Coordinates of C-alpha atoms in Angstrom, one line a residue:
X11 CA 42.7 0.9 123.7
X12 CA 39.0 -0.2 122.9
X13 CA 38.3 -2.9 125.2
X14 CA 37.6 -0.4 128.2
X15 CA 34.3 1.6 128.4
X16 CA 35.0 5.1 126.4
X17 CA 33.6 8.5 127.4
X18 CA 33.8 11.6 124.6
X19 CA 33.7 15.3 126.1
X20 CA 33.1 17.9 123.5
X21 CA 33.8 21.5 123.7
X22 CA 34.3 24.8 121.9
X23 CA 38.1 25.9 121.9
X24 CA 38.0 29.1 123.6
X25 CA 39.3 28.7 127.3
X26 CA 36.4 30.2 129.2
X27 CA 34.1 27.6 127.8
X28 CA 36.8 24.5 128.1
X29 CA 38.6 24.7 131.2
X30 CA 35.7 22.8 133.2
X31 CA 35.3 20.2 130.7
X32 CA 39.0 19.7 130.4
X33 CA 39.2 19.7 134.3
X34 CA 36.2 16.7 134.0
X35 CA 37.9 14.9 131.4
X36 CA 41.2 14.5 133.1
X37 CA 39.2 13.7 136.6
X38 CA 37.5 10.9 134.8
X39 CA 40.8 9.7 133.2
X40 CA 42.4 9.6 136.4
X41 CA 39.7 8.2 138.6
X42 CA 38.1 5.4 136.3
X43 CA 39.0 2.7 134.3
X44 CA 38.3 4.0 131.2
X45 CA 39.4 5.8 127.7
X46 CA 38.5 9.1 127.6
X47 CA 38.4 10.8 124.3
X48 CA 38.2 15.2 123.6
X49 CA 36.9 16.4 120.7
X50 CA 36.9 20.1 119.9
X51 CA 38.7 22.7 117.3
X52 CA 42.5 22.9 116.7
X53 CA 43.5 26.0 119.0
X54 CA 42.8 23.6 121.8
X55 CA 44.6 20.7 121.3
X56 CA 48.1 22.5 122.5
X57 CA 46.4 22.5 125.6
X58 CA 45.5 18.7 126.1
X59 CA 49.2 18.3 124.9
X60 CA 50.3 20.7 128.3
X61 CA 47.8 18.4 130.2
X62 CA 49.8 15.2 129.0
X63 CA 53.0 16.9 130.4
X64 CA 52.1 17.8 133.2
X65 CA 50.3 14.3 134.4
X66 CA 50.5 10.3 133.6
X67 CA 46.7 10.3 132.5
X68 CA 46.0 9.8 129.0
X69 CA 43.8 11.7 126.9
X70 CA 43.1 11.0 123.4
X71 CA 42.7 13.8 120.8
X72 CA 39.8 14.3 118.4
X73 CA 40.2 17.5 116.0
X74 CA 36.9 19.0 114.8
X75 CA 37.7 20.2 111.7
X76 CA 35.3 23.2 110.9
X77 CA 35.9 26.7 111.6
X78 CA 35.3 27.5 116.3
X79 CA 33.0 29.8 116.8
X80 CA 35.3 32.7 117.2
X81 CA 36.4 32.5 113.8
X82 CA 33.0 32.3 112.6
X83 CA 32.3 35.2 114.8
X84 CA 35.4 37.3 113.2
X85 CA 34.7 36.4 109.8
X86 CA 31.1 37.7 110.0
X87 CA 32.1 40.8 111.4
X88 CA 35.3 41.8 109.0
X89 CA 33.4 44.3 106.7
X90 CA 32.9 43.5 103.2
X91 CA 35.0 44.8 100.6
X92 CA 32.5 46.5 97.8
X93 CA 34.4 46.2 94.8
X94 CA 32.3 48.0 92.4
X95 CA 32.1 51.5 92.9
X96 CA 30.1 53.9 91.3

């Protein structure tokens, strides 16, 4: 697995921002000898898994294990709970 050249694409997981870099990845994977490696947040990977089933090129997998930017975004805007009330 290592003794070819390696690329990494990173991306966020949301699909607007991914699809182009996926598209890249798997154009590099099948057009050069090389590994090519995709790191990003867990909603995605079910999505290079599709990509695996639908062609021969291989992909590896990175999980970035920290909250996407979506959840961040959802968390920050659930309204707080006050629990002492006057």
């Amino acid at each position: 697995m290592f003794n070819k050249q390696s690329v990494l694409f990173l991306s966020k997981s949301e699909l607007g921002q991914a699809s182009v870099v996926l598209a890249v990845a798997h154009e590099v994977a099948a057009q050069f000898d090389c590994n090519v490696h995709f790191a990003s947040f867990a909603p995605l990977k079910s999505h290079i898994r599709a990509l695996h089933q639908l062609s021969s090129v291989k992909i590896y997998w990175q999980t970035i294990s920290r909250k996407s930017m979506k959840d961040s975004l959802a968390m920050a805007l659930i309204p707080c709970q006050d629990t002492h009330r006057v």
